[in-house]
Tab-separated table of C-alpha atoms in Angstrom:
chain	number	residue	atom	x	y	z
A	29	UNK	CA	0.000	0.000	0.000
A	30	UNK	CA	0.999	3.312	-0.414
A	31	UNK	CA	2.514	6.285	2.022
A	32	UNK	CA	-0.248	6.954	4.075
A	33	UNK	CA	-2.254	10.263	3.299
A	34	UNK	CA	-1.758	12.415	6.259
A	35	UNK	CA	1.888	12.229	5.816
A	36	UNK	CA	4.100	14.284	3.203
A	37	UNK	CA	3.889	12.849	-0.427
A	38	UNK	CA	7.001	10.449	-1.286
A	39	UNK	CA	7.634	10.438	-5.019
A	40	UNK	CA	10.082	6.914	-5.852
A	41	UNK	CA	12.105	7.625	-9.651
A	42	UNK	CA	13.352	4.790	-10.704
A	43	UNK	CA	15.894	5.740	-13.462
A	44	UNK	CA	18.422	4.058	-15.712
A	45	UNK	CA	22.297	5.617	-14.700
A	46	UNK	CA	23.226	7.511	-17.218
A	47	UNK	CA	22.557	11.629	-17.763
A	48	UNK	CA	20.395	11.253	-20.248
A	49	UNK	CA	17.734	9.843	-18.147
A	50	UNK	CA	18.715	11.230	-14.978
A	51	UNK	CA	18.465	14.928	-15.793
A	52	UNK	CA	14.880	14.429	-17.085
A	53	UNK	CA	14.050	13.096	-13.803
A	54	UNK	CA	15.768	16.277	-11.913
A	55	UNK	CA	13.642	18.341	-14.618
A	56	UNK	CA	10.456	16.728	-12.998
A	57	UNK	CA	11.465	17.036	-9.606
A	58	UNK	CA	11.958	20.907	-9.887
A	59	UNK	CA	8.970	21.240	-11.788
A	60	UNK	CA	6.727	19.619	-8.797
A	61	UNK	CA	8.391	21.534	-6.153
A	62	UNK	CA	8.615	24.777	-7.849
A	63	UNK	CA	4.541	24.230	-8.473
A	64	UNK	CA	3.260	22.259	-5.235
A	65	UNK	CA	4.868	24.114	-2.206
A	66	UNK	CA	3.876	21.570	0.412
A	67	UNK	CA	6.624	19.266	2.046
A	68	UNK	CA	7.118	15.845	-0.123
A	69	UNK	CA	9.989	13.442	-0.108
A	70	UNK	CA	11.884	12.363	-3.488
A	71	UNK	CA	14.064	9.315	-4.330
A	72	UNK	CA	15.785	8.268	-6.812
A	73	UNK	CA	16.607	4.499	-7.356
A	74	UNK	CA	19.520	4.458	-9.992
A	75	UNK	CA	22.418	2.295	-11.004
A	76	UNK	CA	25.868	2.836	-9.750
A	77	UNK	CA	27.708	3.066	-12.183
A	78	UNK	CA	27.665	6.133	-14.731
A	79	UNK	CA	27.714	9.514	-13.866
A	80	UNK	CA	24.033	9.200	-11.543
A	81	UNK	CA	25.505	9.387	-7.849
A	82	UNK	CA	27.548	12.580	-8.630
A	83	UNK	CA	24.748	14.205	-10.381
A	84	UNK	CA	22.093	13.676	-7.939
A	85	UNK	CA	24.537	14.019	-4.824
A	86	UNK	CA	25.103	17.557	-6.289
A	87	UNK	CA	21.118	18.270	-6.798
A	88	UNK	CA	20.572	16.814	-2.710
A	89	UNK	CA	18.671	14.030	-3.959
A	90	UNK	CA	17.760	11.030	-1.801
A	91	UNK	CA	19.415	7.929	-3.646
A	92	UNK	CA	18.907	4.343	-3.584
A	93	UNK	CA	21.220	2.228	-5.737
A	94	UNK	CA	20.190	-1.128	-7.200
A	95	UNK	CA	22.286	-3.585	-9.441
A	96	UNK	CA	20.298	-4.870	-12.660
A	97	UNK	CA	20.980	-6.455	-15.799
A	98	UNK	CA	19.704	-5.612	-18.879
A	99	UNK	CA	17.172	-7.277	-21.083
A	100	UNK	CA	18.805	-7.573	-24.313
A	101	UNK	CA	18.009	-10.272	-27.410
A	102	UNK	CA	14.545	-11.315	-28.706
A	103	UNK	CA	12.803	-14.176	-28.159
A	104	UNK	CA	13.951	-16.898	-26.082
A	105	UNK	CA	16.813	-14.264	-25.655
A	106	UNK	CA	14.792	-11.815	-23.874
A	107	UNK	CA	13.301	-14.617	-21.702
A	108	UNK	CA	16.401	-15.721	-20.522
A	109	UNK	CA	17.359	-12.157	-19.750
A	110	UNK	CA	14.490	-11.574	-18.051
A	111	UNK	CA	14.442	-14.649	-15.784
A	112	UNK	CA	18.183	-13.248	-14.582
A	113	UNK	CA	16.250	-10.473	-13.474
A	114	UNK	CA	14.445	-12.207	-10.936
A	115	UNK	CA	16.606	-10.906	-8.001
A	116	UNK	CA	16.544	-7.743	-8.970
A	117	UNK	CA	12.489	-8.231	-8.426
A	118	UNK	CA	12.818	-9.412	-5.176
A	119	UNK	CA	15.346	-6.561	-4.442
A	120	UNK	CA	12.901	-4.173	-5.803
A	121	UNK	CA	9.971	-5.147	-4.301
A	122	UNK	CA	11.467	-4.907	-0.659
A	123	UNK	CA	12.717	-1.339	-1.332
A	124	UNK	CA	9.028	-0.535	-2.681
A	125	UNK	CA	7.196	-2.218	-0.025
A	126	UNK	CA	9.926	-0.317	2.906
A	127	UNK	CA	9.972	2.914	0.997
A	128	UNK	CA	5.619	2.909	0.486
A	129	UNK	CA	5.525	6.025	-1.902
A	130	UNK	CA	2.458	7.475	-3.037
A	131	UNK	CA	3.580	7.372	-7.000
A	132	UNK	CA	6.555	5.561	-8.728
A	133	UNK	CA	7.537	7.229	-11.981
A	134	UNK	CA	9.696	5.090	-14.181
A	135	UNK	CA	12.171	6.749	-16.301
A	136	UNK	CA	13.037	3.768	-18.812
A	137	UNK	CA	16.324	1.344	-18.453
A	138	UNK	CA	16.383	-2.279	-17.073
A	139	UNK	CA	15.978	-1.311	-13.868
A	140	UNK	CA	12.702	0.391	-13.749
A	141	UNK	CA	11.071	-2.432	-14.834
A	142	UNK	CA	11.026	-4.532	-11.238
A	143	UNK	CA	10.187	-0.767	-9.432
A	144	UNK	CA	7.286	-0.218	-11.381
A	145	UNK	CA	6.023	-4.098	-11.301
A	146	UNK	CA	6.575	-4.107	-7.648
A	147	UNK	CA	4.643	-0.815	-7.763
A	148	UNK	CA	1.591	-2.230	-9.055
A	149	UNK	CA	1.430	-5.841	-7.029
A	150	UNK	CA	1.743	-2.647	-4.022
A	151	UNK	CA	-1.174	-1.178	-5.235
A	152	UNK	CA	0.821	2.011	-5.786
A	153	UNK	CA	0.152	4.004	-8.507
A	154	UNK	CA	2.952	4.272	-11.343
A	155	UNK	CA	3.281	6.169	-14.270
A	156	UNK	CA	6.219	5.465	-17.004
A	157	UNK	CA	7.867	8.007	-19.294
A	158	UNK	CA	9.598	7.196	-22.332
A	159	UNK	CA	11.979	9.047	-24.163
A	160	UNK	CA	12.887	7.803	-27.559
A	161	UNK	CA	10.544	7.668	-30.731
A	162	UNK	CA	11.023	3.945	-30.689
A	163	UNK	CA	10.014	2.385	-27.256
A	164	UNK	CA	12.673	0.739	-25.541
A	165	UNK	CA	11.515	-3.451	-24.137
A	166	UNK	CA	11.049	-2.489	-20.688
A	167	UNK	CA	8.710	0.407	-21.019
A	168	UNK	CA	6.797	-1.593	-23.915
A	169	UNK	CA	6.714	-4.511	-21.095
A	170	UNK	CA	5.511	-1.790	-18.644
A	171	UNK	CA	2.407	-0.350	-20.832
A	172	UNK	CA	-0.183	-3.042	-19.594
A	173	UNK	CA	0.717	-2.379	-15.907
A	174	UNK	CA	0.956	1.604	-15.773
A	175	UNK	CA	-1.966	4.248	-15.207
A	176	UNK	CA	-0.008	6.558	-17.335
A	177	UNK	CA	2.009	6.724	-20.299
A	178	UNK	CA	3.877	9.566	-20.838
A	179	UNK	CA	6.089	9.379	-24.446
A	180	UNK	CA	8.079	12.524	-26.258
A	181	UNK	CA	6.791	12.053	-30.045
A	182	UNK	CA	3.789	11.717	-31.189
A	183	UNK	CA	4.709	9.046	-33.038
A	184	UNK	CA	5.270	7.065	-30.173
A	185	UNK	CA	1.841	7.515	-28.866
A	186	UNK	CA	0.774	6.309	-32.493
A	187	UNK	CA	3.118	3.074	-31.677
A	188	UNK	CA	1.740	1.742	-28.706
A	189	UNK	CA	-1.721	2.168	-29.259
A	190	UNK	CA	-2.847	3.072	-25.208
A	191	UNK	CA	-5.497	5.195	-24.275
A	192	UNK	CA	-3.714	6.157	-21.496
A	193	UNK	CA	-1.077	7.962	-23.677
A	194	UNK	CA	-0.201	11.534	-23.040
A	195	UNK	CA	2.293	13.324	-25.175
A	196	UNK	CA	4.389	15.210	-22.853
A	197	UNK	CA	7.858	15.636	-24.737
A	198	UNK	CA	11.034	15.037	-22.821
A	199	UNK	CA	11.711	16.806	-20.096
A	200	UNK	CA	14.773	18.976	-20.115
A	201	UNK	CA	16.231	21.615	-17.852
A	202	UNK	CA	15.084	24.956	-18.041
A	203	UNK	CA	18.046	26.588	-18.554
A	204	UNK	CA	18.323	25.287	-22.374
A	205	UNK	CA	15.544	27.113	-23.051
A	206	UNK	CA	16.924	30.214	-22.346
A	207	UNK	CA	20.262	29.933	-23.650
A	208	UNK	CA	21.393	33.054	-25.240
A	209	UNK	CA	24.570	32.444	-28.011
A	210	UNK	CA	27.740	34.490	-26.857
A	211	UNK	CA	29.467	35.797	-29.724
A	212	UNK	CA	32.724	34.385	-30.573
A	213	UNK	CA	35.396	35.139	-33.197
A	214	UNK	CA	36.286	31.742	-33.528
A	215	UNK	CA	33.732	28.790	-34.702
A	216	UNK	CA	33.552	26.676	-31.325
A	217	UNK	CA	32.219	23.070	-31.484
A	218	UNK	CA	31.522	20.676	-29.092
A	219	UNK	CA	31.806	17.151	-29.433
A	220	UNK	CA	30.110	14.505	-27.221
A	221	UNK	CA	29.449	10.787	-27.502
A	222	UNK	CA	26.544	10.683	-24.614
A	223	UNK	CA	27.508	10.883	-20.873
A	224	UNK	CA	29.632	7.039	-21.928
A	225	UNK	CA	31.582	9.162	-24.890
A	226	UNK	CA	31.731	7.035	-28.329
A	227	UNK	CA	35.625	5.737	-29.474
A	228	UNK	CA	34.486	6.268	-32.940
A	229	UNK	CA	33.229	9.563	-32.442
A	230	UNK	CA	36.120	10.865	-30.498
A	231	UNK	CA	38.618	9.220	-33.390
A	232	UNK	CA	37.132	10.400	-36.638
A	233	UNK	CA	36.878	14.140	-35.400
A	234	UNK	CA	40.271	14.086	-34.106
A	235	UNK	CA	41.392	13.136	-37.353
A	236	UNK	CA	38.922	15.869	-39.121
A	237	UNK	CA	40.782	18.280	-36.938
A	238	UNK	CA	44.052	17.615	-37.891
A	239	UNK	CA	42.929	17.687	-41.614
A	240	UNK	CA	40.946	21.315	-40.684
A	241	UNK	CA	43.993	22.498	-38.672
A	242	UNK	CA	46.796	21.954	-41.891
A	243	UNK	CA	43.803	24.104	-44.367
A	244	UNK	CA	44.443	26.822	-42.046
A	245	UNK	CA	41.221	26.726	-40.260
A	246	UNK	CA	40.769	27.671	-36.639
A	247	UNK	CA	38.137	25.769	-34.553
A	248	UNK	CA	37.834	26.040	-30.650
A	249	UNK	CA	37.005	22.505	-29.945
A	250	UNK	CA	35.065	21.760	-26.759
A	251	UNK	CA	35.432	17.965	-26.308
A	252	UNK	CA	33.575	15.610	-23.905
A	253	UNK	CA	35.240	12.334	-24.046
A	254	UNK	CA	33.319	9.772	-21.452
A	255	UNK	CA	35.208	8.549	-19.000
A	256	UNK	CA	37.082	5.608	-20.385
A	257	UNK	CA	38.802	7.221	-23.464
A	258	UNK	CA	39.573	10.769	-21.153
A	259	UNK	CA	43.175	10.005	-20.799
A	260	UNK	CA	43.422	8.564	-24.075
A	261	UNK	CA	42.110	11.837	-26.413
A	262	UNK	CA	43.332	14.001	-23.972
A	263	UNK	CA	46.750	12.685	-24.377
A	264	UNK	CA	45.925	12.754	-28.693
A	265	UNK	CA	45.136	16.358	-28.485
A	266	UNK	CA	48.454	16.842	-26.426
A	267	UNK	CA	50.582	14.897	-29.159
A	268	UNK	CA	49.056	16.994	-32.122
A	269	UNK	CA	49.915	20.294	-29.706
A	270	UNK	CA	45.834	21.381	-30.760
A	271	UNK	CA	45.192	24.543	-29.269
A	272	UNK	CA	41.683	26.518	-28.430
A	273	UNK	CA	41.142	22.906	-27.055
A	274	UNK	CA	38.649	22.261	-23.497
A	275	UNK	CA	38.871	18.684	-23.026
A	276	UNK	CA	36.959	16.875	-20.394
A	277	UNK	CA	35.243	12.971	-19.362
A	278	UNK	CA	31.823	14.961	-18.775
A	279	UNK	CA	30.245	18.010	-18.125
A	280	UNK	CA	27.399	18.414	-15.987
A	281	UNK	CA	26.261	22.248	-16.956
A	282	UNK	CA	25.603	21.735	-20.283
A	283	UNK	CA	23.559	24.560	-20.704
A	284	UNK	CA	26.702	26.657	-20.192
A	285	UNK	CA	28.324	25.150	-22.722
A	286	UNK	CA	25.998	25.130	-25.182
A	287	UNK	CA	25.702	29.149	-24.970
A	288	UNK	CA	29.319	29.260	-26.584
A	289	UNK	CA	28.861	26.927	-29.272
A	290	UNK	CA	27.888	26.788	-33.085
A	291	UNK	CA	27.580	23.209	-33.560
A	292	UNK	CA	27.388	19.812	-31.654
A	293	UNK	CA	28.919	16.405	-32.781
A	294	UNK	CA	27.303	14.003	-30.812
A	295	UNK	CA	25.400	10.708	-30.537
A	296	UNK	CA	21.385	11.002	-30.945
A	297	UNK	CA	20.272	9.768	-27.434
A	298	UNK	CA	16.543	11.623	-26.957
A	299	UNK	CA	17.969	13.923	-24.423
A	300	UNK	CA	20.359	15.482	-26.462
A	301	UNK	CA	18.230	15.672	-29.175
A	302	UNK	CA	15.461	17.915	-27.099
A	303	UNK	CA	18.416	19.407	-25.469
A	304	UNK	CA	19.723	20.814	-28.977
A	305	UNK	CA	16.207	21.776	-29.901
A	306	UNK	CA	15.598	23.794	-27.095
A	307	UNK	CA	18.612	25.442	-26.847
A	308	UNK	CA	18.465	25.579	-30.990
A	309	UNK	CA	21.526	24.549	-31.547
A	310	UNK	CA	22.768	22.747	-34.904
A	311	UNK	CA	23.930	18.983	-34.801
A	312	UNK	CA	26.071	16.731	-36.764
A	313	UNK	CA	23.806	13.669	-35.203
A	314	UNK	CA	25.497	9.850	-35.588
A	315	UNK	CA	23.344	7.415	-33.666
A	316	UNK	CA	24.870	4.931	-32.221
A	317	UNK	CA	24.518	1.839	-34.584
A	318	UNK	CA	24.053	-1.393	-31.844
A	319	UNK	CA	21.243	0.557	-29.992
A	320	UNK	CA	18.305	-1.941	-29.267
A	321	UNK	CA	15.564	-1.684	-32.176
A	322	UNK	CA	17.916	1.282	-33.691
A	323	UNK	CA	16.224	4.004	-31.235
A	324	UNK	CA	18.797	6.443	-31.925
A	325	UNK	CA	18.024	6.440	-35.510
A	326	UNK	CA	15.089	7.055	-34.894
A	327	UNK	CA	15.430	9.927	-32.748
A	328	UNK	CA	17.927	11.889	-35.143
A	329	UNK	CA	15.451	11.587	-37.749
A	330	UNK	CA	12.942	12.806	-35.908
A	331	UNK	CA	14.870	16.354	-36.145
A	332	UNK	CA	16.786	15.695	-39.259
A	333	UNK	CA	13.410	15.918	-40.802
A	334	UNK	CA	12.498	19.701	-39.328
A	335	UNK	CA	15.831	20.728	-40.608
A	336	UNK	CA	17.497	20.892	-37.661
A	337	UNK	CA	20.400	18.533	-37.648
A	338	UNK	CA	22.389	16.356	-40.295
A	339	UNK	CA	22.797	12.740	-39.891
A	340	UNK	CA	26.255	10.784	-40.995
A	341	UNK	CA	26.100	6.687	-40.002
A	342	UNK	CA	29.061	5.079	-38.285
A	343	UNK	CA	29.369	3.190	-41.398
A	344	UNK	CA	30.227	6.254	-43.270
A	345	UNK	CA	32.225	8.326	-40.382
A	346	UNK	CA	35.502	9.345	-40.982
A	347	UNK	CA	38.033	12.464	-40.168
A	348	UNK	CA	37.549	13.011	-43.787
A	349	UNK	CA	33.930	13.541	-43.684
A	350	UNK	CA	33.583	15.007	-40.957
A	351	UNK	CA	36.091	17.671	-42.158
A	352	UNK	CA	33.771	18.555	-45.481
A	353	UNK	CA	30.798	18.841	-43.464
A	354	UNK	CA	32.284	20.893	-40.572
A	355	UNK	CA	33.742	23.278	-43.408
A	356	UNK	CA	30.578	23.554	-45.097
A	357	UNK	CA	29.351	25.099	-42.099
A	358	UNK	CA	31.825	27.163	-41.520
A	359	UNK	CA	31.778	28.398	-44.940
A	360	UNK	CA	27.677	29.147	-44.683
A	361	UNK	CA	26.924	30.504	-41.272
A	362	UNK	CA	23.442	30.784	-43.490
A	363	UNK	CA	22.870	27.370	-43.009
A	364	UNK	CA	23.550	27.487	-39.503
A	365	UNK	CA	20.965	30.205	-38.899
A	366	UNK	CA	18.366	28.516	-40.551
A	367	UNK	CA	18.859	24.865	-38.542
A	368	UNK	CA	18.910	27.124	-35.269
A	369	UNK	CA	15.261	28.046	-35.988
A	370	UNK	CA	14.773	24.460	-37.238
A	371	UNK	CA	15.180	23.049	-34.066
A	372	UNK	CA	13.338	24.767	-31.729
A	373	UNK	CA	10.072	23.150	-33.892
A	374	UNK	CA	11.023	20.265	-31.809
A	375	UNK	CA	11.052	21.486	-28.321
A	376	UNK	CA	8.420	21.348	-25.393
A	377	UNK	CA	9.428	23.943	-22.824
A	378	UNK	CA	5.994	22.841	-20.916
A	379	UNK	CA	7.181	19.032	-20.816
A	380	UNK	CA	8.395	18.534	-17.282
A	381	UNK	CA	5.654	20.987	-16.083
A	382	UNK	CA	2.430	18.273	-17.620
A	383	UNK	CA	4.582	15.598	-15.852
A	384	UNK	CA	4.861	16.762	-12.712
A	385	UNK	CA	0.816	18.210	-13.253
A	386	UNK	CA	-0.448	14.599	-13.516
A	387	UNK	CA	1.779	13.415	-10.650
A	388	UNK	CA	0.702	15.937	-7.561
A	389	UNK	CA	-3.103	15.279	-9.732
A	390	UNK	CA	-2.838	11.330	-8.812
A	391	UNK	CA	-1.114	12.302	-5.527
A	392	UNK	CA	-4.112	14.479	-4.193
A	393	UNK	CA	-6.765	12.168	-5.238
């Protein structure tokens, strides 16, 4: 059963690790408090690994950190994965049943899965959000079990075929929304794989800088690496003495960041892609080719299509591609101009504020 009424609300998030679905969560959480004054408690319930405890330590979040595997494969595949997920269940269901919140909100990733299920045997309400245009397994195992459905495309909502559906967007923070572009002398870019960094990624532009460099061209290059390749590219930049050159394993204040550049490398994950629309800021999008059911794909196209971003597969990435594009840019800041407005078609500055609505809604009922 759920946290008794004449106590303060408890809100449980159960969230995959990685920024990308933690900083939608944050994005909810301020939205509910800056709206519903009265006292509530918030936890997260999160992975270890990945950049999650740092990011919510720094927010004063409540955290609870559970171990889970993913569900990867089809078919008998998926079964199998899904039986190992068994004591991750149990796990869940003792946290849920100690916890008692009055709402779980599941965020997506492997691990939501058991929080919401346990959720519902509870007799606690739970709502699910999902991010990409493509549902990921869990939340499409989830959809039978959840009183709402909140998804970021429409054509998501068209997908999954629930009543229950509400088109919400992705929740972002508010800052990107009210990003205003510093004006630089020198064409800045910034270069990101996800929170996890991409090798490929980080390889082929290095390369396209070196080519850009010996034309004579100067780039400020903001570079976030992930944490495994840091040392690694940081060390490359170092050898090809690259200059104008900010490189780091992650950076939390995006926003920040984002004011001083004129174009983003980066994977297509569907918080960067509402992140670049609401900041409206051009991409060079490559979506990262193994993702389950090619989600990222998806997502890229979803702003490739408004104009707003450019698309080059893996397959098809190289230092020397990425070096004609890049100067293309820089040759028509036109271009440029006209994907800025292109992007913002995409973005839902209301997103985490209907979220958080229907939450407190089911909360005071």
């Amino acid at each position: 059963m759920s946290h008794q009424k004449d106590k303060s609300p408890r809100i449980l998030i159960a969230s995959a690790w990685t920024g990308g679905h933690i900083f939608p969560g944050i994005s909810i959480c301020e939205a509910i408090k800056k709206r519903h004054k009265r006292d509530m408690e918030i936890f997260f319930i999160t992975n270890k690994k990945g950049p999650a405890a740092n990011i919510l330590h720094r927010y004063g979040y409540k955290t609870i950190f559970l171990d889970t595997g993913g569900i990867k494969g089809k078919g008998k595949g998926a079964i199998k994965n899904i039986l190992k997920l068994l004591p991750s269940f149990f796990n869940s269901f003792n946290i849920v049943k100690r916890l008692s919140p009055s709402i779980i909100l599941g965020l997506g990733g492997s691990l939501s899965g058991p929080i919401c299920l346990a959720g519902k045997l509870l007799n606690i309400p739970v709502l699910i959000h999902e991010q990409n245009l493509f549902p990921g397994l869990t939340n499409r195992l989830l959809c039978p079990f959840a009183d709402k459905i909140f998804v970021s495309f429409q054509e998501t909502k068209i997908l999954l075929k629930k009543s229950n559906i509400i088109v919400s967007g992705n929740p972002v923070r508010e800052e990107f929304f009210h990003i205003k572009k510093q004006k630089r002398d020198i064409f800045t870019i910034l270069v990101m794989g996800g929170s996890q960094g991409s090798l490929a990624i980080n390889h082929a532009f290095l390369n396209a800088l070196d080519i850009l460099r010996k034309q004579g061209r100067r780039i400020r290059v903001i570079h976030q690496t992930g944490k495994i390749d840091y040392e690694l590219i940081r060390d490359k930049y170092e050898e090809l003495a690259l200059q104008d050159c900010v490189v780091v394993p992650f950076i939390e204040d995006m926003p920040s960041v984002f004011r001083e550049v004129d174009l983003v490398i980066s994977r297509s994950g569907a918080s960067t892609i509402f992140e670049l629309s609401a900041s409206g800021t051009p991409s060079i999008l490559i979506p990262y080719p193994y993702a389950t059911d090619q989600h990222q794909e998806k997502n890229a196209r979803a702003l490739v299509r408004l104009g707003g971003a450019e698309i080059i597969h893996q397959k098809d990435l190289s230092g020397q591609r990425l070096a004609q594009v890049i100067t293309r840019y820089m040759d028509h800041p036109d271009e440029l101009k006209k994907m800025q407005k292109n992007a913002k078609l995409l973005a839902r500055p209301e997103s985490a504020s209907i979220i958080a609505e229907h939450v407190m809604e089911i909360i005071k009922a």
